[in-house]
PDB file of C-alpha atoms in Angstrom:
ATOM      1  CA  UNK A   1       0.000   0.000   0.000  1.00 87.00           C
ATOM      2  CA  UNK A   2       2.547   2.251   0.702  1.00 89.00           C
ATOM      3  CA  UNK A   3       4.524   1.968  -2.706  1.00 88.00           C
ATOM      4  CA  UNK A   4       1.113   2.600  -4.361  1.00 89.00           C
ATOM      5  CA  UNK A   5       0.590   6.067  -2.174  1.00 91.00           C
ATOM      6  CA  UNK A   6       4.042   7.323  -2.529  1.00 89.00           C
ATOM      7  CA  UNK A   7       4.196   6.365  -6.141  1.00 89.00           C
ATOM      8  CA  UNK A   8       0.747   8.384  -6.300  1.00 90.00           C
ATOM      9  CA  UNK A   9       2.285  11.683  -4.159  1.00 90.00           C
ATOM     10  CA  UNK A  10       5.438  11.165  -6.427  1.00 88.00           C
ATOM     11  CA  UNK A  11       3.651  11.688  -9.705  1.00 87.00           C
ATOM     12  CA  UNK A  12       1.864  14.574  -8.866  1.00 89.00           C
ATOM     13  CA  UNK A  13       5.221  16.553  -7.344  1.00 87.00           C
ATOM     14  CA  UNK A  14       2.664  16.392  -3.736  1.00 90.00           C
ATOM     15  CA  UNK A  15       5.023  15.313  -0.751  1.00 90.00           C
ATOM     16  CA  UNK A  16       2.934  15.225   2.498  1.00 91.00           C
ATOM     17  CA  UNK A  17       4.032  15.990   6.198  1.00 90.00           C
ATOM     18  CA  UNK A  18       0.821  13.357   7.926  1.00 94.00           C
ATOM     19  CA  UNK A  19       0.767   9.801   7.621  1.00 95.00           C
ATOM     20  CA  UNK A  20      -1.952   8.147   8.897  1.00 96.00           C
ATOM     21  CA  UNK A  21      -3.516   4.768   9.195  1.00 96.00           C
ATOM     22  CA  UNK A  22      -7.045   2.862   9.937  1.00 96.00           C
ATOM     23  CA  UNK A  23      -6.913  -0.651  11.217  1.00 94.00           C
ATOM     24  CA  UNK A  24     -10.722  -1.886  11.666  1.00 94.00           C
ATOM     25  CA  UNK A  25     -10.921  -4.841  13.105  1.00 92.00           C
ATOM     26  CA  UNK A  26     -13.770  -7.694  12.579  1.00 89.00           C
ATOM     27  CA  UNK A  27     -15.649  -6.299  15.586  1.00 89.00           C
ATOM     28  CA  UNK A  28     -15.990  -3.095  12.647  1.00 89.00           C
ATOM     29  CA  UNK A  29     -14.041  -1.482  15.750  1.00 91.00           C
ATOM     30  CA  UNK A  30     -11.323   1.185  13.974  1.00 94.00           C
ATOM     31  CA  UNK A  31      -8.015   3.062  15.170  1.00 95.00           C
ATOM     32  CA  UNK A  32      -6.823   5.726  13.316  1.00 96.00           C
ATOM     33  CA  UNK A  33      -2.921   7.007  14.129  1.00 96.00           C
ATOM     34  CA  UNK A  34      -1.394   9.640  12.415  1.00 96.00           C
ATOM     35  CA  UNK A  35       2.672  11.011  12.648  1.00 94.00           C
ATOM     36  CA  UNK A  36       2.938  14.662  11.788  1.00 93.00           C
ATOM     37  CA  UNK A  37       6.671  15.367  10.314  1.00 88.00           C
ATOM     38  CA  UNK A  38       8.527  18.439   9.974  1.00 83.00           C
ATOM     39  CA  UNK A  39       9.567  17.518   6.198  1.00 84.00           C
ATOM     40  CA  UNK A  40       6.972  16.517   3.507  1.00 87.00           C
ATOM     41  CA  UNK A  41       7.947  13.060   2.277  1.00 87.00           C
ATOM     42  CA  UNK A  42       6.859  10.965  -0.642  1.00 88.00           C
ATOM     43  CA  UNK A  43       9.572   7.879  -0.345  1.00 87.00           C
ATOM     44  CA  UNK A  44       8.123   4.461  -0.463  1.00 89.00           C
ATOM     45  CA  UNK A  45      10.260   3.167   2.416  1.00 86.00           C
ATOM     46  CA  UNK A  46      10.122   6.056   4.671  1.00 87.00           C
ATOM     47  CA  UNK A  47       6.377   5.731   4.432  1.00 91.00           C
ATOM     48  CA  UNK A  48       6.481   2.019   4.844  1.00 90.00           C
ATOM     49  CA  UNK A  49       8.549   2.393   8.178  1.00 89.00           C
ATOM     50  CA  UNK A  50       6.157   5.488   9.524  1.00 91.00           C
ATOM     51  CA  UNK A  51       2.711   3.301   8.435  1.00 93.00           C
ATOM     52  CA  UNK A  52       4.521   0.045   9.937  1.00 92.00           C
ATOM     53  CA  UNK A  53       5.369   1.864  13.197  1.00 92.00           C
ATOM     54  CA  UNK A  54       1.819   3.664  13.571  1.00 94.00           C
ATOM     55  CA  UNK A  55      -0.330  -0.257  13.012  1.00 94.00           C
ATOM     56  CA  UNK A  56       1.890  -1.778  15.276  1.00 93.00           C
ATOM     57  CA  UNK A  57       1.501   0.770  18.168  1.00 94.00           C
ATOM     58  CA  UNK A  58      -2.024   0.428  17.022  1.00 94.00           C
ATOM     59  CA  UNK A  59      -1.644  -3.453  17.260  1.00 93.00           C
ATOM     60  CA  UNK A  60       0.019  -2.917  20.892  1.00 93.00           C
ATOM     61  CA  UNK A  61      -3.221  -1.212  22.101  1.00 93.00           C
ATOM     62  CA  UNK A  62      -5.553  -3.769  21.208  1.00 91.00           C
ATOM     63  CA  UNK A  63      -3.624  -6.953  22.242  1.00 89.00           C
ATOM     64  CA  UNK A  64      -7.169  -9.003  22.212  1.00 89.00           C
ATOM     65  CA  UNK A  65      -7.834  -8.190  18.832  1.00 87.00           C
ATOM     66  CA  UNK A  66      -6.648 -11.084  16.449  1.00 83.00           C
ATOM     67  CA  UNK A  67      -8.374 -10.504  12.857  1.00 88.00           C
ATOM     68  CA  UNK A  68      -8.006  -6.906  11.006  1.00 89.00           C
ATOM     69  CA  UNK A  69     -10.633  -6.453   8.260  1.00 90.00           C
ATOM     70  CA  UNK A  70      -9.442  -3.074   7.205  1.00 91.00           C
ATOM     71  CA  UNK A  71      -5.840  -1.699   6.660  1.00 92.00           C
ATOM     72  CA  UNK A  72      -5.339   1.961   4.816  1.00 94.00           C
ATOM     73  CA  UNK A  73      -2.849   4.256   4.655  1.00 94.00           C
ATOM     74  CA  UNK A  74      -3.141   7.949   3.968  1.00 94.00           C
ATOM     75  CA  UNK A  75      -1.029  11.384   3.482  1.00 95.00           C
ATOM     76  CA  UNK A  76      -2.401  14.500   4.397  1.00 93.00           C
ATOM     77  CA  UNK A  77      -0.867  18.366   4.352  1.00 91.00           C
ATOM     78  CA  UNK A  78       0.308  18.134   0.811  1.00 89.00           C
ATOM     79  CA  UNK A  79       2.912  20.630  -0.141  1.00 86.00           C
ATOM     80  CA  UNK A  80       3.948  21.422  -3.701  1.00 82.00           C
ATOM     81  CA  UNK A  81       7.364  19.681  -4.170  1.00 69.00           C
ATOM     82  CA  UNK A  82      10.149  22.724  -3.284  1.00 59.00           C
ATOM     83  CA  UNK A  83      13.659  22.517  -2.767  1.00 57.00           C
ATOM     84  CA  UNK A  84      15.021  20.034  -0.498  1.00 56.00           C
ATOM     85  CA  UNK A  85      16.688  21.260   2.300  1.00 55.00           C
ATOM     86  CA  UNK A  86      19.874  19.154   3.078  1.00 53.00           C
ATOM     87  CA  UNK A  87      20.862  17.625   6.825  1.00 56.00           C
ATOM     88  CA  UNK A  88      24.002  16.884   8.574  1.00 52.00           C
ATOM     89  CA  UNK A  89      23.916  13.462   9.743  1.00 58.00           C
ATOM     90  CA  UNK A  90      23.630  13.728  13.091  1.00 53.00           C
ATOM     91  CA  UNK A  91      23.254  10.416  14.273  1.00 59.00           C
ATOM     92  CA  UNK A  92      19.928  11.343  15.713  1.00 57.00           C
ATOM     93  CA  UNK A  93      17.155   8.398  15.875  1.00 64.00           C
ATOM     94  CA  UNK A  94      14.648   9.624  13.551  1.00 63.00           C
ATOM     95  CA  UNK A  95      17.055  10.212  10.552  1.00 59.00           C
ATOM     96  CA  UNK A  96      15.901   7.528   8.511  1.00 61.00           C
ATOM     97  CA  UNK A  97      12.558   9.456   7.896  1.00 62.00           C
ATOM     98  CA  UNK A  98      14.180  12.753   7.359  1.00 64.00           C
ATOM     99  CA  UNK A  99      13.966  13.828   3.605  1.00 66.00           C
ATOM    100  CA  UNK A 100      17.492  16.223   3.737  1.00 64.00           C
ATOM    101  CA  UNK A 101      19.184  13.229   5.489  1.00 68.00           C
ATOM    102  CA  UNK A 102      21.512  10.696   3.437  1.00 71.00           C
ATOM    103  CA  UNK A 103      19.801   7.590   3.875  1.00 72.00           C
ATOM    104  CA  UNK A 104      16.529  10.422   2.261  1.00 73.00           C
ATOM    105  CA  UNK A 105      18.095  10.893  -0.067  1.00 75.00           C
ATOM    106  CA  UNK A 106      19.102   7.529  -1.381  1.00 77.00           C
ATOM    107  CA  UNK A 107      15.655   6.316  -0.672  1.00 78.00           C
ATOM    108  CA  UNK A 108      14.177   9.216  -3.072  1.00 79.00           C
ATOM    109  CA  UNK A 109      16.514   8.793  -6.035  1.00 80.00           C
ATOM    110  CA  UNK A 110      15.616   4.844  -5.773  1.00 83.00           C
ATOM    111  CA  UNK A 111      11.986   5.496  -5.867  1.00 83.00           C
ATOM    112  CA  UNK A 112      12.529   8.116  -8.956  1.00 85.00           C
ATOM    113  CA  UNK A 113      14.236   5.729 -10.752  1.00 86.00           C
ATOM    114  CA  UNK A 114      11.864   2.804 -10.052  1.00 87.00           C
ATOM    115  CA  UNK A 115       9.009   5.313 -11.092  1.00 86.00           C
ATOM    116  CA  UNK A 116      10.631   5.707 -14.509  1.00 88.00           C
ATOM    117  CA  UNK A 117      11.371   2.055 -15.324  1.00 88.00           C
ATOM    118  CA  UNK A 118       7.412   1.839 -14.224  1.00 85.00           C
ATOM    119  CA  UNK A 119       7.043   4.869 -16.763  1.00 85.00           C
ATOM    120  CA  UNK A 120       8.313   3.304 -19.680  1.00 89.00           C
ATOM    121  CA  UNK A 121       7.880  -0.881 -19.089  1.00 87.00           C
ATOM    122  CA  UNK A 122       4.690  -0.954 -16.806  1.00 82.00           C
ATOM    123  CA  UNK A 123       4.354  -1.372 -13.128  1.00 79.00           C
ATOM    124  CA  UNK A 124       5.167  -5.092 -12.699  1.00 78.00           C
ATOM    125  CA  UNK A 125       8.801  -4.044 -14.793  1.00 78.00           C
ATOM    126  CA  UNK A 126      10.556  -3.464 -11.075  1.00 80.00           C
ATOM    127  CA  UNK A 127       8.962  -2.750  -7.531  1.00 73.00           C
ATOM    128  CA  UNK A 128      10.111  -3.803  -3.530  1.00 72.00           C
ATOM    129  CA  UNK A 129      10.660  -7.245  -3.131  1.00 66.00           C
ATOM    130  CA  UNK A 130       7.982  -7.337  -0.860  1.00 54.00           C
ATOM    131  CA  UNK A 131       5.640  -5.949  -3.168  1.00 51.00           C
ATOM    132  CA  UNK A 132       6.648  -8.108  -5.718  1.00 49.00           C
ATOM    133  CA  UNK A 133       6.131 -11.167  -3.675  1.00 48.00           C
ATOM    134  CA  UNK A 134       3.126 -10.662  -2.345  1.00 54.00           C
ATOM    135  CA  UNK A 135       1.422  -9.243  -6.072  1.00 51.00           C
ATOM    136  CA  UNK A 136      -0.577 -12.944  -6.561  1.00 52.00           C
ATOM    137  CA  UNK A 137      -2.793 -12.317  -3.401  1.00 52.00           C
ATOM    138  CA  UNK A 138      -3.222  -8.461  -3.792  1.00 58.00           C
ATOM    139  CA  UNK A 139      -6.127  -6.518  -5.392  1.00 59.00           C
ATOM    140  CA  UNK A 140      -6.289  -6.966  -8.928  1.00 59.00           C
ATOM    141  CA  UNK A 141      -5.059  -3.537 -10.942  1.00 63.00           C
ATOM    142  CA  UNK A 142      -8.132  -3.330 -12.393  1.00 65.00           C
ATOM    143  CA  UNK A 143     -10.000  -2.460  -9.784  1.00 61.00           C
ATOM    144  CA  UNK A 144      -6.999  -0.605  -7.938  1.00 61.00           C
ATOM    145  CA  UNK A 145      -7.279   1.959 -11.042  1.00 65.00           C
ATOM    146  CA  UNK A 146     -11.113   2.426 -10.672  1.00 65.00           C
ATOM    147  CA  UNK A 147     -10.390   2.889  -6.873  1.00 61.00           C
ATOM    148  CA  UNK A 148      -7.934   5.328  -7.780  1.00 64.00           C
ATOM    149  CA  UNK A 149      -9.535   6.999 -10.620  1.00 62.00           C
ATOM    150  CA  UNK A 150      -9.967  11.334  -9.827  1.00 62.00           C
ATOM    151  CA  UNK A 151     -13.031  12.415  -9.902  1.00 50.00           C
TER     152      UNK A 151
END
């Protein structure tokens, strides 16, 4: 899911500064957590790692639950994509989801070039090894694109 969002944010130049997340469980009880940053972001794994961090704290709070029947992921405060400001590494514990940082910036010019292989050969040309694993059991594109159509 994440891939799909940032790939989205990506295309449109649209990094975002909140991530949140909905986990509904098969009670139809939800929890929604969202992480407010102080750079937009639109990198796959940084918003993998923020999305994975925010379920499982969700996941934490509700140790009884066992079954989730709902798992999104969305971006909020949009910015129009401006000039990256760069970071000293610091050694400081959230640097991996810092956009100016290194590791940022590594993660951004692997998701730009992954976007343009998608660009030219189609999306199942390259993607995450994750992703790509787990493509037989996901929602068919099809649909995705109807889901995903603007209005």
């Amino acid at each position: 899911m994440a891939d799909r969002v940032a790939s989205r944010l990506r295309a449109k130049s649209r990094p975002g500064r909140t991530v949140t997340v909905r986990v509904r469980f098969a009670d139809l009880h939800a929890v929604t957590r969202s992480l407010t940053l102080e750079q937009p972001i639109s990198a796959t794994a940084m918003l993998a790692e923020i999305a994975g961090e925010l379920v499982r704290g969700v996941l934490a709070a509700n140790p009884r639950e066992k079954t989730i029947s709902l798992l999104a992921i969305s971006v909020s405060q949009m910015e129009e994509s401006a000039e990256l400001q760069l970071e000293l590494p610091l050694g400081l514990a959230d640097e991996k989801q810092r956009p100016g940082s290194r590791q940022g910036l590594a993660r951004f010019g692997a998701d730009r070039a992954i976007d343009k292989i998608r660009q030219r050969f189609g999306r199942e040309a390259v993607g995450y090894g994750a992703v790509a694993l787990e493509a037989r059991r996901s929602v068919p594109d099809a649909f995705r694109e109807l889901a995903e159509k603007e209005l």
